[in-house]
C-alpha positions as protocol buffer text, in pm:
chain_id: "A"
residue {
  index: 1
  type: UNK
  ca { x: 3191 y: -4011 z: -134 }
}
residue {
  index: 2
  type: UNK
  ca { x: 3533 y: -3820 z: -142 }
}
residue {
  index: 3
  type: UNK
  ca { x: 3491 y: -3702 z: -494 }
}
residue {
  index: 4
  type: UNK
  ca { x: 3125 y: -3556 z: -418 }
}
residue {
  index: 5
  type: UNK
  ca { x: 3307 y: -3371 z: -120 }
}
residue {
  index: 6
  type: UNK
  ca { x: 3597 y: -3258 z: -372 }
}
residue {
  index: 7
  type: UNK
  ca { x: 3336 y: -3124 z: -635 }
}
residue {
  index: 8
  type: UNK
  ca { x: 3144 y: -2982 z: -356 }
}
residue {
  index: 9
  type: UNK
  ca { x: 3438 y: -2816 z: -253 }
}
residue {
  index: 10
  type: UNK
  ca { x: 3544 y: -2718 z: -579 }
}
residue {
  index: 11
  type: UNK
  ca { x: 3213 y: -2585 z: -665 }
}
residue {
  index: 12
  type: UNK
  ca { x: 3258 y: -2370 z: -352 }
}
residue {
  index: 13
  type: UNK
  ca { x: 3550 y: -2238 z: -435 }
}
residue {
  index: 14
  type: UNK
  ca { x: 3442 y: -2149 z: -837 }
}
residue {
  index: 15
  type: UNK
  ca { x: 3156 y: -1972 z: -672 }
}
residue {
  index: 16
  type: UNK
  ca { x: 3399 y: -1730 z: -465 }
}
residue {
  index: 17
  type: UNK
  ca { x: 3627 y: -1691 z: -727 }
}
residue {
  index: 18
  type: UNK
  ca { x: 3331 y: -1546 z: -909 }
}
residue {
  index: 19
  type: UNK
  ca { x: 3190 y: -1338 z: -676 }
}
residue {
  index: 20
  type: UNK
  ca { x: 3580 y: -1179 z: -574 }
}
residue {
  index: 21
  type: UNK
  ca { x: 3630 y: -1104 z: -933 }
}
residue {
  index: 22
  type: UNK
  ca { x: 3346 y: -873 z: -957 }
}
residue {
  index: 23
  type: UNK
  ca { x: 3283 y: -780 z: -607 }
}
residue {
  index: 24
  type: UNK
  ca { x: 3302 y: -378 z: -776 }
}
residue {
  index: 25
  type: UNK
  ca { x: 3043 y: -468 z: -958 }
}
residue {
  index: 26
  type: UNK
  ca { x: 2845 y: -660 z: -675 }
}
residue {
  index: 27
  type: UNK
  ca { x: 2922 y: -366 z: -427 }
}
residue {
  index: 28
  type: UNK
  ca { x: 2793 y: -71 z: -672 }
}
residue {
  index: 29
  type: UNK
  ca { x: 2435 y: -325 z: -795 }
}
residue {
  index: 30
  type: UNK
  ca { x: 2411 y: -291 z: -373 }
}
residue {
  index: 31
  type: UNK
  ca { x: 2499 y: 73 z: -309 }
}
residue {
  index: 32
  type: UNK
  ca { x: 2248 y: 139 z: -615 }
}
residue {
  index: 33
  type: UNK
  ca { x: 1961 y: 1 z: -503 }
}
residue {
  index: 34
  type: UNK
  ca { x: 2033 y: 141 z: -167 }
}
residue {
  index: 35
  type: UNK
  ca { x: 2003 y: 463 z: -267 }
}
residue {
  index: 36
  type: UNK
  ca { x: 1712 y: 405 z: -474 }
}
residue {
  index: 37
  type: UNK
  ca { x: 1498 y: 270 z: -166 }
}
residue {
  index: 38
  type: UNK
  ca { x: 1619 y: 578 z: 75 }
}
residue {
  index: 39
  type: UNK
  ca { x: 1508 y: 823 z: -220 }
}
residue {
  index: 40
  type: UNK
  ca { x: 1156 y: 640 z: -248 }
}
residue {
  index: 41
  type: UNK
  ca { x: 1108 y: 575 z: 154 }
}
residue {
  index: 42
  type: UNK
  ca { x: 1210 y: 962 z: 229 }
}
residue {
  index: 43
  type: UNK
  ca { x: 1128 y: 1176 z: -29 }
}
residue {
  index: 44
  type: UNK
  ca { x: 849 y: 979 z: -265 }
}
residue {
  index: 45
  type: UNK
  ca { x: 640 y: 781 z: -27 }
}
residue {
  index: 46
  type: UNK
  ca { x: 385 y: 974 z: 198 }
}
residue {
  index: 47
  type: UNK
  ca { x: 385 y: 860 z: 615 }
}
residue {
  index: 48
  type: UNK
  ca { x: 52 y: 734 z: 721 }
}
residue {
  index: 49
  type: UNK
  ca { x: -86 y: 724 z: 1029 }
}
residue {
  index: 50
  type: UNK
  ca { x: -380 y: 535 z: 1222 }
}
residue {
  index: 51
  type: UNK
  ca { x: -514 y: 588 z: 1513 }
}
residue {
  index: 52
  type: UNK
  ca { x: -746 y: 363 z: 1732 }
}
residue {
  index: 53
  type: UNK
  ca { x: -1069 y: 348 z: 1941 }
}
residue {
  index: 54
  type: UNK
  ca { x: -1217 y: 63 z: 2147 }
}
residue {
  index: 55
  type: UNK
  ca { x: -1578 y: 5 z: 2162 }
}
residue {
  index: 56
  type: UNK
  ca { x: -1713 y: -248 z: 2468 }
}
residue {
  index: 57
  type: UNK
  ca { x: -2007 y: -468 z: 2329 }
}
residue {
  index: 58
  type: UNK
  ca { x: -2209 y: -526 z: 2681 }
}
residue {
  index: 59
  type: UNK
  ca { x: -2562 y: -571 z: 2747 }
}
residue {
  index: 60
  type: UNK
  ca { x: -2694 y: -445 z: 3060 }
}
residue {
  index: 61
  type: UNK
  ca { x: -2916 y: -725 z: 3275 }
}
residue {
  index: 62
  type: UNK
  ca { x: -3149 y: -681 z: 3530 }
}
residue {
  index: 63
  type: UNK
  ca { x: -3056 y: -854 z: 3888 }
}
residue {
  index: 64
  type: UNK
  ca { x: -3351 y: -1126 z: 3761 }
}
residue {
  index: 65
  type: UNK
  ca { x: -3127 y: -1216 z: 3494 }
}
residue {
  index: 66
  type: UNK
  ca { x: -2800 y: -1235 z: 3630 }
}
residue {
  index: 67
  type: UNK
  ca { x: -2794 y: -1586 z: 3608 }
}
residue {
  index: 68
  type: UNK
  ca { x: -2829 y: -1596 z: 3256 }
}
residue {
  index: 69
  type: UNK
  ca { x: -2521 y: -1341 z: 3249 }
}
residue {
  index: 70
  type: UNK
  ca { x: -2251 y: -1606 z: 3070 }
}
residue {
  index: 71
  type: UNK
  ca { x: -2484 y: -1718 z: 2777 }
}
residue {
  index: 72
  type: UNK
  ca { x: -2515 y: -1330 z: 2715 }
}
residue {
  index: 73
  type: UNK
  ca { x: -2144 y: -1171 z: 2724 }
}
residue {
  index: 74
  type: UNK
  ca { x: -2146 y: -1500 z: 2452 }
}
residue {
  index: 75
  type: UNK
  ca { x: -2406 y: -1402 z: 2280 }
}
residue {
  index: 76
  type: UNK
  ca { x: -2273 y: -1033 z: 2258 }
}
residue {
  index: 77
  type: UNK
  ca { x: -1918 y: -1180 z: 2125 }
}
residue {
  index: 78
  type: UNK
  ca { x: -2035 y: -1347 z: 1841 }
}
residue {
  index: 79
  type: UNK
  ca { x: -2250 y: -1001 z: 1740 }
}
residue {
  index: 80
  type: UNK
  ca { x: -1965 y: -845 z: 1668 }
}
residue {
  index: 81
  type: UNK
  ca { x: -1869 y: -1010 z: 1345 }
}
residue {
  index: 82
  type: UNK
  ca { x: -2202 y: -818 z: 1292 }
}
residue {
  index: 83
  type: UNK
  ca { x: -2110 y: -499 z: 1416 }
}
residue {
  index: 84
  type: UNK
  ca { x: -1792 y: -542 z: 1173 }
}
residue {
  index: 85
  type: UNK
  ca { x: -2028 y: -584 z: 909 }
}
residue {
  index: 86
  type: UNK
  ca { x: -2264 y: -276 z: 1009 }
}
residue {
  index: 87
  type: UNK
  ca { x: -1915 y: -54 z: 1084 }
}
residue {
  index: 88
  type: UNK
  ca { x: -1783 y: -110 z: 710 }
}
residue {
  index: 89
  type: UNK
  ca { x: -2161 y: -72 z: 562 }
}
residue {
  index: 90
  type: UNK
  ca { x: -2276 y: 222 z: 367 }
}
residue {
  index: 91
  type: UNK
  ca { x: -2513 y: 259 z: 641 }
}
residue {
  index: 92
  type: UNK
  ca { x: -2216 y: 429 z: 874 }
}
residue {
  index: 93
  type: UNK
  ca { x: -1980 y: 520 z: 648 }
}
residue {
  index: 94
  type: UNK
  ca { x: -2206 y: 745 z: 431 }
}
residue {
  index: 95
  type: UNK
  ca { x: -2258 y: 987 z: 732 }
}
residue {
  index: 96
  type: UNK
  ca { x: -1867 y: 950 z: 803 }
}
residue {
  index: 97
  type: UNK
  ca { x: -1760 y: 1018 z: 468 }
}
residue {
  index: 98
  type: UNK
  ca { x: -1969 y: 1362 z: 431 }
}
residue {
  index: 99
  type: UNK
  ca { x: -1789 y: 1464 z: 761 }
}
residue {
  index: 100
  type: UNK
  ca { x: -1466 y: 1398 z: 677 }
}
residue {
  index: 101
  type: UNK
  ca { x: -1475 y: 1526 z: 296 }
}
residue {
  index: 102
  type: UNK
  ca { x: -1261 y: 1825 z: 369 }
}
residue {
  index: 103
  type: UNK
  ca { x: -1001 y: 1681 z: 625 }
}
residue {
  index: 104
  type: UNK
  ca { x: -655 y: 1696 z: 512 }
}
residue {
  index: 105
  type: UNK
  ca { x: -541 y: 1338 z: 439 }
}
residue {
  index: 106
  type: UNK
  ca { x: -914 y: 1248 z: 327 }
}
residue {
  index: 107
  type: UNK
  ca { x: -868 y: 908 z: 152 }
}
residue {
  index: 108
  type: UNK
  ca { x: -1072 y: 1012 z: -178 }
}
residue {
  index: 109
  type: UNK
  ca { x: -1388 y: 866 z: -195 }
}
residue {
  index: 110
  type: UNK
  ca { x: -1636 y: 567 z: 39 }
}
residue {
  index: 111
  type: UNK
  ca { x: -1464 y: 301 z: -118 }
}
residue {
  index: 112
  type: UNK
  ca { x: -1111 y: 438 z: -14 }
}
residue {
  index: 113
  type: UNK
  ca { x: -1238 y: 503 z: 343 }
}
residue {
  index: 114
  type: UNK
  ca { x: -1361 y: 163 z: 387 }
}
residue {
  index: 115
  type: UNK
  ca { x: -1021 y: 40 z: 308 }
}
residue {
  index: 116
  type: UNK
  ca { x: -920 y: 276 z: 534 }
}
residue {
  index: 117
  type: UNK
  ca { x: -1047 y: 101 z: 837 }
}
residue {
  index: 118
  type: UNK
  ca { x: -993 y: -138 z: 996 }
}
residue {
  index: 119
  type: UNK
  ca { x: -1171 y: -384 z: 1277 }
}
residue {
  index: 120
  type: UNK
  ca { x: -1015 y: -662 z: 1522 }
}
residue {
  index: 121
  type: UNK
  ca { x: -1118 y: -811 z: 1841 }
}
residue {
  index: 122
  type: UNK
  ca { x: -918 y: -1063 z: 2063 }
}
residue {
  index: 123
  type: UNK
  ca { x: -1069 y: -1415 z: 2134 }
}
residue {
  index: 124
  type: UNK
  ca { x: -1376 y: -1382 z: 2354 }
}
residue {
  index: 125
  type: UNK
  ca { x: -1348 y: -1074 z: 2450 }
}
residue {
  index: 126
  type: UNK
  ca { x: -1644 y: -809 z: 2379 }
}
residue {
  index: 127
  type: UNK
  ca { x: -1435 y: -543 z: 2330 }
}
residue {
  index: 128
  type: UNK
  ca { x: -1331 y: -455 z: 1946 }
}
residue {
  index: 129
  type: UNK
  ca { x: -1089 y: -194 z: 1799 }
}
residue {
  index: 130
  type: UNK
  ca { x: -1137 y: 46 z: 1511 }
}
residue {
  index: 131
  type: UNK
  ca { x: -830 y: 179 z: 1341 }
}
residue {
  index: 132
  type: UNK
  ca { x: -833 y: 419 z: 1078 }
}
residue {
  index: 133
  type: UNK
  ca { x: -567 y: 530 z: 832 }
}
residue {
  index: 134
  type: UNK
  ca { x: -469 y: 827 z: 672 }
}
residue {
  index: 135
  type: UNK
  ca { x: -136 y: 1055 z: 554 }
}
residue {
  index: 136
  type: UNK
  ca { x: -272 y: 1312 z: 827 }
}
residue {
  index: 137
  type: UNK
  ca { x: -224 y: 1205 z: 1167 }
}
residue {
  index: 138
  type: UNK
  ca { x: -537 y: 1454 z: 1271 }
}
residue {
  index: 139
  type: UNK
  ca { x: -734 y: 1279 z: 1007 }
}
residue {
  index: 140
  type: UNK
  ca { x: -726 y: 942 z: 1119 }
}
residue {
  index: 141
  type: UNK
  ca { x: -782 y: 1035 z: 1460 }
}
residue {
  index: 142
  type: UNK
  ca { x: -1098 y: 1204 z: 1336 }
}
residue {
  index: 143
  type: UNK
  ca { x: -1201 y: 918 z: 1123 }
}
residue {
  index: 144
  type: UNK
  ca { x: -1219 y: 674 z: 1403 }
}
residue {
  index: 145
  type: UNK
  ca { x: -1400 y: 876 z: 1656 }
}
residue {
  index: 146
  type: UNK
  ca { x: -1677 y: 940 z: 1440 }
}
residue {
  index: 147
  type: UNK
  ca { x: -1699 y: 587 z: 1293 }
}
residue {
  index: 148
  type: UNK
  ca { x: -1723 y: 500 z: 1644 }
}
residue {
  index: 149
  type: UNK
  ca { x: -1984 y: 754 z: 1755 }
}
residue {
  index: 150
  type: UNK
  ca { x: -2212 y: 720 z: 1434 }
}
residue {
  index: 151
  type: UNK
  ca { x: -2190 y: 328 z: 1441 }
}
residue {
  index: 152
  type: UNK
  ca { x: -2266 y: 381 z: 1832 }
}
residue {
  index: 153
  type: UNK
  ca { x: -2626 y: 597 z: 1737 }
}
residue {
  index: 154
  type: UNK
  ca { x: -2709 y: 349 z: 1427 }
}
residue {
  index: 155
  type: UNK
  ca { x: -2661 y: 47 z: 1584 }
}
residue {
  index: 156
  type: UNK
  ca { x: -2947 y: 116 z: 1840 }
}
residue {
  index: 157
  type: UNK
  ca { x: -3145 y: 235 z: 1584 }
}
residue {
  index: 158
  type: UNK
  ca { x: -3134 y: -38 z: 1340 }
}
residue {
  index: 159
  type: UNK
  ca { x: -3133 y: -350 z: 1643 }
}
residue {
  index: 160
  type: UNK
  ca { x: -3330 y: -213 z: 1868 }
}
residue {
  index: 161
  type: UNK
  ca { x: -3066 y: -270 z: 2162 }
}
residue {
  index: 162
  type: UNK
  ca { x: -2858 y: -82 z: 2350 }
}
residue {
  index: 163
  type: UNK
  ca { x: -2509 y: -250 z: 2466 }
}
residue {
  index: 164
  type: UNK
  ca { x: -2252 y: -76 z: 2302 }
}
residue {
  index: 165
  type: UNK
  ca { x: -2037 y: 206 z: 2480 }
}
residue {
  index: 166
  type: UNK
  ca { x: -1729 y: 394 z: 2398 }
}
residue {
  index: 167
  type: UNK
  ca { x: -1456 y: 274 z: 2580 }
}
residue {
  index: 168
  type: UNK
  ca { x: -1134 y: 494 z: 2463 }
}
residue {
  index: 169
  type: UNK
  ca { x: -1133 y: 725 z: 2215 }
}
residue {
  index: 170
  type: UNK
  ca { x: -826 y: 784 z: 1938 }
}
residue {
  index: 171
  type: UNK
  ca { x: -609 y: 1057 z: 1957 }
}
residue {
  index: 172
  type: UNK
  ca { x: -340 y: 1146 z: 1655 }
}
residue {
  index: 173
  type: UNK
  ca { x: -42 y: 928 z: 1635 }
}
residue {
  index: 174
  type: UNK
  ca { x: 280 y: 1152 z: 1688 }
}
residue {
  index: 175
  type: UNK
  ca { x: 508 y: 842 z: 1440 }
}
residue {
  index: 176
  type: UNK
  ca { x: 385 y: 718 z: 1137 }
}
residue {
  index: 177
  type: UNK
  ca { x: 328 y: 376 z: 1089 }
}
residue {
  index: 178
  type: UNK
  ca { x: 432 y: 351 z: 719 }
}
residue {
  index: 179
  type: UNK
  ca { x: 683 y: 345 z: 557 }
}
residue {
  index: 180
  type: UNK
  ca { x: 939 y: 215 z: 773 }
}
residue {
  index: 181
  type: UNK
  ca { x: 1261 y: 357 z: 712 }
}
residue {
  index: 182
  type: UNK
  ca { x: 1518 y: 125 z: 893 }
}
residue {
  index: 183
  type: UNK
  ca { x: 1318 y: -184 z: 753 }
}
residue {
  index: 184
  type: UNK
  ca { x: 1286 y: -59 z: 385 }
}
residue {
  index: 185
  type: UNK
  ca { x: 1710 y: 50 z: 396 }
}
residue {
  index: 186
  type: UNK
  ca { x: 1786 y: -311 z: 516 }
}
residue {
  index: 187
  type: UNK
  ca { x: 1531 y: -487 z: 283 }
}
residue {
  index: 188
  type: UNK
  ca { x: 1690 y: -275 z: -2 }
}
residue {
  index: 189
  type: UNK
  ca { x: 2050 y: -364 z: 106 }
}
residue {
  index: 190
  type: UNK
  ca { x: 1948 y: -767 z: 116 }
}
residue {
  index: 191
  type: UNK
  ca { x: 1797 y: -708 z: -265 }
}
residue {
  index: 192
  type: UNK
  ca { x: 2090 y: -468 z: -342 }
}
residue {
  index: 193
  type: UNK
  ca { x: 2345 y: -787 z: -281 }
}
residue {
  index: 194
  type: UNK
  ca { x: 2142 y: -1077 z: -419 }
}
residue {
  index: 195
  type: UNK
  ca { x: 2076 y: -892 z: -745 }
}
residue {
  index: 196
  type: UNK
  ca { x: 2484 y: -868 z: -732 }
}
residue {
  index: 197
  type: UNK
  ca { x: 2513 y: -1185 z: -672 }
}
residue {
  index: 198
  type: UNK
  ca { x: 2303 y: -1273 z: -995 }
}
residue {
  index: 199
  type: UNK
  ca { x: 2448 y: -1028 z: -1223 }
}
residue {
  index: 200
  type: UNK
  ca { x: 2799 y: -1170 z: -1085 }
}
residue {
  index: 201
  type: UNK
  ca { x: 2656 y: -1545 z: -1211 }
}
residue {
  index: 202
  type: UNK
  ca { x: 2494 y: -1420 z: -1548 }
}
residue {
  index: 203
  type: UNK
  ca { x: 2777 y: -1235 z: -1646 }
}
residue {
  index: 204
  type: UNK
  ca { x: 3038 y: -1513 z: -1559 }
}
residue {
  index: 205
  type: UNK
  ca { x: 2762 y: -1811 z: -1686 }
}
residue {
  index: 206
  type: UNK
  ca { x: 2772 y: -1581 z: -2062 }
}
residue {
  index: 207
  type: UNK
  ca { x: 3143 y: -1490 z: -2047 }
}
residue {
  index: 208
  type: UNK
  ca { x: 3249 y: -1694 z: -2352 }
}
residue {
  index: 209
  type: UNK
  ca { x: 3606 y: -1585 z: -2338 }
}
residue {
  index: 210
  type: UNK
  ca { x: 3893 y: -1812 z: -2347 }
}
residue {
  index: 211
  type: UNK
  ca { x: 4073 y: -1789 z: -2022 }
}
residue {
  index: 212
  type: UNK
  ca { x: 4274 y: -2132 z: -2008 }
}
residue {
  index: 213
  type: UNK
  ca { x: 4387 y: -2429 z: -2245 }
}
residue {
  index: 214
  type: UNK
  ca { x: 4121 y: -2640 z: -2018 }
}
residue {
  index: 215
  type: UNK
  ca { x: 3854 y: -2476 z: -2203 }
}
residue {
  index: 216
  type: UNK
  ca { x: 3956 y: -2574 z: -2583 }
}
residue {
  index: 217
  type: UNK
  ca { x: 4024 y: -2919 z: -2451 }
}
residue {
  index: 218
  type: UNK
  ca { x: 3782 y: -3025 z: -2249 }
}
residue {
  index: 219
  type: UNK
  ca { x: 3481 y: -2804 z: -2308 }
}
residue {
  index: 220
  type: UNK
  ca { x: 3515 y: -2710 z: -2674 }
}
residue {
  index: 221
  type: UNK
  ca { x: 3675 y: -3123 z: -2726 }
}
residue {
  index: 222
  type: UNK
  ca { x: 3933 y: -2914 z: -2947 }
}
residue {
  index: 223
  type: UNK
  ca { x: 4318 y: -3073 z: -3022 }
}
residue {
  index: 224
  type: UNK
  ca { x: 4585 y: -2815 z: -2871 }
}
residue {
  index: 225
  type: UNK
  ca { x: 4852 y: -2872 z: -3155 }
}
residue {
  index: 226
  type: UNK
  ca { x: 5086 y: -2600 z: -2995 }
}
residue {
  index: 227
  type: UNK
  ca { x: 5154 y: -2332 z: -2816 }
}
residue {
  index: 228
  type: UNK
  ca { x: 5269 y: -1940 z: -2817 }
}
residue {
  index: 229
  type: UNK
  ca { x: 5409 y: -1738 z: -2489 }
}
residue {
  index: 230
  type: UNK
  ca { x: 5272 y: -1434 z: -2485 }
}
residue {
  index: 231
  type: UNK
  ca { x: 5548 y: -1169 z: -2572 }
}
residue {
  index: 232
  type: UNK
  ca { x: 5595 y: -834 z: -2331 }
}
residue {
  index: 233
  type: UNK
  ca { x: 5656 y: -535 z: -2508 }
}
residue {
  index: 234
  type: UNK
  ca { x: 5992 y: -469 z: -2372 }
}
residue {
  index: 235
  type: UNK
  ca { x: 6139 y: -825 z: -2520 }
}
residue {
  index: 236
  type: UNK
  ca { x: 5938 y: -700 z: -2824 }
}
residue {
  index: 237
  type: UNK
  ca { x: 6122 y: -356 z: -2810 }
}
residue {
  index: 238
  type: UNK
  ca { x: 6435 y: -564 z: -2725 }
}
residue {
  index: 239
  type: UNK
  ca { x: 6373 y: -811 z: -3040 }
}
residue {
  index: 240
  type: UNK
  ca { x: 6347 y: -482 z: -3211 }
}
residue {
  index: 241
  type: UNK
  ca { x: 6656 y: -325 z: -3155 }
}
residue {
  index: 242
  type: UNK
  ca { x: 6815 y: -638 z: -3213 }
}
residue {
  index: 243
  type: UNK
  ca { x: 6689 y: -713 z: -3595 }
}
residue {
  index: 244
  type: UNK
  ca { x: 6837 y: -404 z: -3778 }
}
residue {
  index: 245
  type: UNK
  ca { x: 7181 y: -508 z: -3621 }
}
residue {
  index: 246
  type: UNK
  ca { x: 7139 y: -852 z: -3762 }
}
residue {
  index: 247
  type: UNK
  ca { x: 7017 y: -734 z: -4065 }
}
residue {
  index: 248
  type: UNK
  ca { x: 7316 y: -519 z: -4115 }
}
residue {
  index: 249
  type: UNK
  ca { x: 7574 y: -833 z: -4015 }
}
residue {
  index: 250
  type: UNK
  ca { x: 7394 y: -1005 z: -4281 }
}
residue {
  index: 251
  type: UNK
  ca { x: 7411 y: -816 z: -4541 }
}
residue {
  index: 252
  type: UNK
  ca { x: 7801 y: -745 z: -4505 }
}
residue {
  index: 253
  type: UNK
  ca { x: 7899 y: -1139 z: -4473 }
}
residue {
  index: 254
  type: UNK
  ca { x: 7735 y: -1159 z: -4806 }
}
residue {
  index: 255
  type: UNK
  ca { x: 7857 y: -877 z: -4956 }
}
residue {
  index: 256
  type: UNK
  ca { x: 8214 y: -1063 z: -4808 }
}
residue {
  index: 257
  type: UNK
  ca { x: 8163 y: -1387 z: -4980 }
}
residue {
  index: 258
  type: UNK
  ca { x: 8083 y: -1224 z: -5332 }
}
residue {
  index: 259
  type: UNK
  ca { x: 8452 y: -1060 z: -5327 }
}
């Protein structure tokens, strides 16, 4: 149990080792992508905005019927998963794409527009929201309002009843919605340092050089038959200056003995 905690331990310590002996490298992979994300949030991506209108699904009873008031604010919540269906169908969004054709911000064709919007409604309640999207605040504003109001004159029309009203209409969103700068600068610093982090690993995990006799040895299961201190280059100079002296000693001993 002690020598799991000891190579645990170990282990931890290799790992910070590794990541201190290229922190520069970890810091700059982080700075990099930092930059990168500001550059695309604030000057590459457009801001969208969306705006939102509530419509109240309500059928109006006569005093007779008031009794039978429950089953019917039921019956009117589960028709509007219909009215979702009708809101997103050709049959509105034909009339609501010829209006909007020439807004700035129009999203391109029906098919973008219908991705455009979108439709929720809280548990049992009969009133539903429709938000629309767009890169021109005015735009999506527009785009709701008259979803609402031409869903509002077809619905009648093609059901033959009458309990949907208006209940607030959209006005343009002053803030965008998307992208969110903060968010994307944080989410590219927390990519900036793993991606560090992994370069740090690759690089040390494919670093074949030999740093220690440890390696040979054990790793490589090589036999260390010596060994050779690394010389500085001023006991090389040293050595240097030394050997023409000897040489010189040498050569006037012999020249001694020959006499």
């Amino acid at each position: 149990m002690k020598s799991e905690q000891m190579a645990n331990t170990t282990s931890m310590i290799e790992i910070l080792g590794i990541l201190r002996k290229h922190m520069k490298m970890i810091i700059m992979t982080t700075l990099i992508t930092v930059f990168a994300t500001g550059f695309v949030t604030f000057f590459v991506l457009s801001p969208k905005y969306e705006s939102t209108t509530e419509i109240l699904v309500n059928r109006k009873m006569s005093d007779e019927l008031q009794a039978a008031q429950y089953q019917q604010v039921q019956a009117d919540v589960q028709m509007i998963s219909t009215y979702k269906d009708i809101i997103t169908s050709p049959t509105v969004l034909d009339e609501v794409n010829q209006e909007v054709q020439n807004y700035p911000g129009y999203p391109g064709s029906e098919q973008a527009l219908q991705k455009s919007i979108s439709i929720s409604n809280q548990q049992n309640s009969q009133v539903f929201s429709v938000t629309a999207k767009s890169t021109d605040p005015n735009t999506a504003a527009a785009i709701a309002n008259m979803t609402a109001d031409i869903f509002k004159k077809k619905v009648g029309k093609i059901m033959s009843i009458n309990n949907v009203s208006i209940v607030s209409t959209a006005s343009p969103s002053k803030a965008p919605y998307s992208p969110k700068k903060m968010l994307s600068l944080i989410g590219g610093l927390i990519v900036g340092l793993i991606l560090g982090i992994a370069l740090a690993l690759i690089r040390e995990a494919t670093d074949k050089t030999v740093i220690n006799e440890s390696f040979l040895t054990e790793d490589m299961g090589w036999v260390n038959l010596g060994q050779i201190n690394e010389i500085s280059k001023k006991s090389f100079e040293e050595v240097s200056s030394i050997a023409p002296t000897v040489k010189s000693v040498r050569s006037s001993n012999s020249s001694d003995r020959r006499v």
